[in-house]
Amino acid sequence: MLSLFDAGLTLGTFQPICRKPFVLRILKARKYQLQTESWPDCLPVAQFIVNAAPHAPTRLSPAEIIFGSDFRVPGQLYVTDAISADEVSQPESNLEAARIARQLAEARIKTMTDDARARVGEQTQITSEYVLVKYPSKAPSKLAAGWRGPMRLIRPVVRDRLTIAYVVQDVNTKHEFQVVSERVRAFEGELSQSMAQTLAATTESEYVVEAIIGASDERKVSDRQYLVRWAGYEPSEDTWEPYENVRQCEALDVYLKAKR
């Protein structure tokens, strides 16, 4: 990963990597927000941006190249209220953001190792409080990570002394569903419930209609409710949506043409 110190940053002096205007703007804004003269207090946020920003030659960020997926730390984890005198003088929020980001990155690295072990039959039962769940087909967008979560692990599903699946819970919607064991990996970081909810919200911030698979019986198209399958989500998470929510979706045209 790129370190702003490794890139030649000294206090008050910006070397090559920090010549990027957006990094310099972030550092200046953070310094003003924290009301501090200490540049190191401002570095964690800028370092996240550098490591998560795609670069032109590869169209990948350093995090994606090293970890296989990007990590995104939500703003509310590290943005301090600038009008709170008790908070702006403290760098603890930066340190907490760094800790959370490292845990998420480490969990995704571990999924790669666990995938390799699973292919040779060495998978063991997961006992962590939180897990990551692989998308059933593909992620809802090209920018999304390949794993959802963190999600709360409710219980394993065991048949003939083998763990064949897990019941997991979305920490925000509280929806529970069963996922085959091959698609579940441990998240071993120590997270509070609020941190888990915030991280999960960043990985599920985008809902993309994959298909419309059903409709209610009203005569008029505009009066019907439509059953929506969301890209990257489980069939048990299909939802009924009013016409107004799907009227501009290509999936609605496909569904109506198929029913003619």
Coordinates of C-alpha atoms in Angstrom, one line a residue, residues 10-244:
T10 CA 7.6 15.6 5.4
L11 CA 5.8 18.0 7.7
G12 CA 4.6 20.9 5.6
T13 CA 6.4 19.6 2.5
F14 CA 4.5 17.6 -0.2
Q15 CA 6.6 15.3 -2.5
P16 CA 5.4 13.6 -5.8
I17 CA 2.4 11.6 -4.6
C18 CA 1.0 14.6 -2.7
R19 CA 1.1 16.8 -5.8
K20 CA -2.2 15.3 -6.8
P21 CA -4.6 18.2 -6.2
F22 CA -7.3 16.2 -4.6
V23 CA -4.9 14.8 -2.0
L24 CA -3.6 18.2 -1.2
R25 CA -7.2 19.6 -0.9
I26 CA -8.1 16.7 1.5
L27 CA -5.1 17.3 3.7
K28 CA -5.7 21.1 3.9
A29 CA -9.4 20.6 4.6
R30 CA -8.7 18.0 7.3
K31 CA -6.1 20.3 8.9
Y32 CA -8.6 23.1 9.0
Q33 CA -11.3 20.8 10.3
L34 CA -9.2 19.5 13.2
Q35 CA -7.9 22.9 14.0
T36 CA -4.4 21.6 14.3
E37 CA -0.9 22.5 13.1
S38 CA 0.2 18.9 13.1
W39 CA 0.1 17.4 9.7
P40 CA 0.2 13.7 10.9
D41 CA -3.2 14.2 12.4
C42 CA -4.5 14.7 8.9
L43 CA -2.8 11.9 7.1
P44 CA -5.0 8.8 7.7
V45 CA -7.9 10.2 5.6
A46 CA -5.7 11.3 2.7
Q47 CA -4.0 7.9 2.8
F48 CA -7.3 6.2 2.5
I49 CA -8.1 8.3 -0.5
V50 CA -4.8 7.6 -2.2
N51 CA -5.1 3.9 -1.7
A52 CA -8.7 3.7 -2.9
A53 CA -8.3 6.0 -5.9
P54 CA -8.1 4.2 -9.3
H55 CA -5.0 5.1 -11.3
A56 CA -5.1 5.6 -15.1
P57 CA -2.7 2.9 -16.3
T58 CA -4.5 0.0 -14.6
R59 CA -7.9 1.6 -13.7
L60 CA -7.4 -0.1 -10.3
S61 CA -6.6 1.3 -6.9
P62 CA -3.6 0.2 -4.9
A63 CA -6.0 -1.5 -2.5
E64 CA -7.6 -3.5 -5.4
I65 CA -4.2 -4.6 -6.7
I66 CA -3.0 -5.8 -3.3
F67 CA -6.1 -7.0 -1.6
G68 CA -8.2 -8.0 -4.7
S69 CA -11.0 -5.6 -3.7
D70 CA -11.2 -2.0 -2.8
F71 CA -12.0 -0.9 0.8
R72 CA -14.1 2.1 1.4
V73 CA -14.2 3.7 4.8
P74 CA -17.5 5.6 5.3
G75 CA -17.2 9.3 6.1
Q76 CA -19.1 9.0 9.4
L77 CA -16.3 6.8 10.8
Y78 CA -13.6 9.5 10.5
V79 CA -15.3 12.9 9.8
T80 CA -15.3 14.9 13.0
D81 CA -17.9 17.7 13.7
A82 CA -15.8 20.8 13.1
I83 CA -17.9 22.9 15.6
S84 CA -17.2 20.5 18.5
A85 CA -14.2 21.9 20.4
D86 CA -13.9 18.7 22.4
E87 CA -13.7 16.5 19.4
V88 CA -11.7 18.5 16.8
S89 CA -8.6 18.4 18.9
Q90 CA -8.6 14.6 19.1
P91 CA -7.1 12.3 16.4
E92 CA -8.8 9.2 17.9
S93 CA -11.4 9.2 15.1
N94 CA -8.6 8.9 12.6
L95 CA -7.0 6.0 14.5
E96 CA -10.3 4.2 14.8
A97 CA -11.0 4.6 11.1
A98 CA -7.5 3.1 10.3
R99 CA -8.2 0.2 12.7
I100 CA -11.6 -0.5 11.0
A101 CA -10.1 -0.3 7.5
R102 CA -7.3 -2.7 8.4
Q103 CA -9.8 -5.2 9.8
L104 CA -11.9 -5.0 6.7
A105 CA -8.8 -5.4 4.4
E106 CA -7.5 -8.3 6.5
A107 CA -10.9 -10.1 6.4
R108 CA -10.9 -9.8 2.6
I109 CA -7.4 -11.1 2.4
K110 CA -8.4 -14.0 4.6
T111 CA -11.3 -14.9 2.2
M112 CA -8.8 -15.5 -0.5
T113 CA -6.9 -18.0 1.7
D114 CA -10.1 -19.6 2.8
D115 CA -11.3 -20.0 -0.8
A116 CA -8.1 -21.9 -1.6
R117 CA -8.6 -24.1 1.4
A118 CA -12.2 -24.8 0.6
R119 CA -11.2 -26.0 -2.9
V120 CA -9.1 -28.7 -1.3
G121 CA -11.6 -29.6 1.4
E122 CA -9.9 -28.0 4.4
Q123 CA -12.8 -25.6 5.3
T124 CA -13.6 -25.5 9.0
Q125 CA -16.8 -24.3 10.7
I126 CA -17.0 -20.5 11.1
T127 CA -17.5 -19.2 14.7
S128 CA -16.9 -15.5 14.4
E129 CA -19.6 -13.0 15.3
Y130 CA -19.6 -11.4 11.9
V131 CA -19.1 -12.9 8.4
L132 CA -18.6 -11.7 4.8
V133 CA -21.0 -13.2 2.2
K134 CA -20.1 -13.7 -1.4
Y135 CA -22.6 -12.3 -3.9
P136 CA -24.7 -15.1 -5.4
S137 CA -23.9 -14.2 -9.0
K138 CA -22.1 -10.9 -9.5
A139 CA -21.8 -7.7 -7.6
P140 CA -24.4 -5.0 -8.3
S141 CA -21.8 -2.8 -10.0
K142 CA -18.3 -2.9 -11.3
L143 CA -17.2 -0.7 -8.4
A144 CA -18.7 -2.9 -5.7
A145 CA -16.5 -5.3 -3.7
G146 CA -17.1 -9.0 -4.3
W147 CA -18.3 -9.6 -0.7
R148 CA -21.3 -8.3 1.2
G149 CA -21.0 -7.5 4.9
P150 CA -20.1 -7.6 7.6
M151 CA -23.2 -9.6 8.5
R152 CA -24.1 -11.2 11.8
L153 CA -23.7 -15.0 12.0
I154 CA -26.8 -16.5 13.5
R155 CA -26.2 -20.2 13.3
P156 CA -24.6 -23.0 11.2
V157 CA -26.7 -25.5 9.3
V158 CA -25.3 -29.0 9.9
R159 CA -26.2 -32.2 8.1
D160 CA -24.4 -35.5 8.9
R161 CA -21.9 -33.6 11.0
L162 CA -21.0 -31.4 8.0
T163 CA -21.6 -27.6 7.9
I164 CA -23.5 -27.1 4.7
A165 CA -24.8 -23.6 5.2
Y166 CA -25.1 -20.7 7.6
V167 CA -28.0 -18.5 8.6
V168 CA -26.8 -14.9 8.5
Q169 CA -28.5 -11.6 9.3
D170 CA -28.2 -8.3 7.5
V171 CA -27.2 -5.9 10.3
N172 CA -29.2 -3.0 9.0
T173 CA -32.4 -4.6 7.7
K174 CA -32.4 -7.5 10.2
H175 CA -33.4 -9.8 7.4
E176 CA -32.2 -13.4 7.9
F177 CA -31.4 -15.8 5.1
Q178 CA -29.5 -19.0 4.6
V179 CA -26.3 -19.1 2.5
V180 CA -24.3 -22.2 1.4
S181 CA -21.1 -22.5 3.4
E182 CA -18.9 -22.0 0.3
R183 CA -20.1 -18.4 0.1
V184 CA -19.4 -17.5 3.7
R185 CA -16.1 -16.4 5.2
A186 CA -15.2 -15.2 8.7
F187 CA -14.9 -11.6 9.6
E188 CA -12.6 -11.7 12.6
G189 CA -12.3 -8.0 13.3
E190 CA -13.6 -6.6 16.6
L191 CA -16.6 -4.4 15.6
S192 CA -19.3 -2.7 17.7
Q193 CA -22.8 -3.0 16.3
S194 CA -22.8 0.6 15.1
M195 CA -19.5 0.2 13.3
A196 CA -20.7 -3.1 11.6
Q197 CA -23.9 -1.3 10.5
T198 CA -22.0 1.6 9.0
L199 CA -19.5 -0.6 7.2
A200 CA -22.3 -2.8 5.8
A201 CA -24.2 0.2 4.6
T202 CA -21.2 1.3 2.4
T203 CA -21.1 -2.1 0.7
E204 CA -24.8 -2.1 0.1
S205 CA -25.4 1.5 -0.8
E206 CA -26.5 0.7 -4.4
Y207 CA -29.6 -1.3 -5.3
V208 CA -29.7 -2.3 -9.0
V209 CA -32.8 -4.0 -10.5
E210 CA -31.6 -7.3 -12.0
A211 CA -35.1 -8.5 -13.2
I212 CA -38.8 -8.2 -12.5
I213 CA -40.1 -11.7 -11.8
G214 CA -43.7 -11.1 -10.9
A215 CA -46.6 -8.7 -10.6
S216 CA -49.9 -8.3 -8.8
D217 CA -53.2 -8.8 -10.5
E218 CA -54.5 -5.2 -11.0
R219 CA -55.7 -4.6 -14.6
K220 CA -53.8 -1.4 -15.2
V221 CA -50.0 -1.6 -15.4
S222 CA -49.6 1.5 -13.3
D223 CA -51.7 0.1 -10.5
R224 CA -49.7 -3.1 -10.0
Q225 CA -47.0 -4.0 -7.5
Y226 CA -43.9 -5.7 -9.1
L227 CA -41.7 -8.3 -7.5
V228 CA -38.1 -7.1 -8.0
R229 CA -34.9 -9.3 -8.0
W230 CA -32.0 -7.1 -6.9
A231 CA -28.6 -7.7 -8.5
G232 CA -26.2 -9.3 -6.1
Y233 CA -28.9 -10.1 -3.5
E234 CA -30.5 -13.4 -2.4
P235 CA -33.9 -14.5 -3.8
S236 CA -35.3 -14.2 -0.3
E237 CA -34.5 -10.5 -0.4
D238 CA -36.8 -9.9 -3.4
T239 CA -39.2 -7.0 -2.7
W240 CA -42.6 -5.8 -4.0
E241 CA -42.3 -2.3 -5.4
P242 CA -44.9 0.1 -6.7
Y243 CA -45.0 1.0 -10.4
E244 CA -43.6 4.4 -9.7

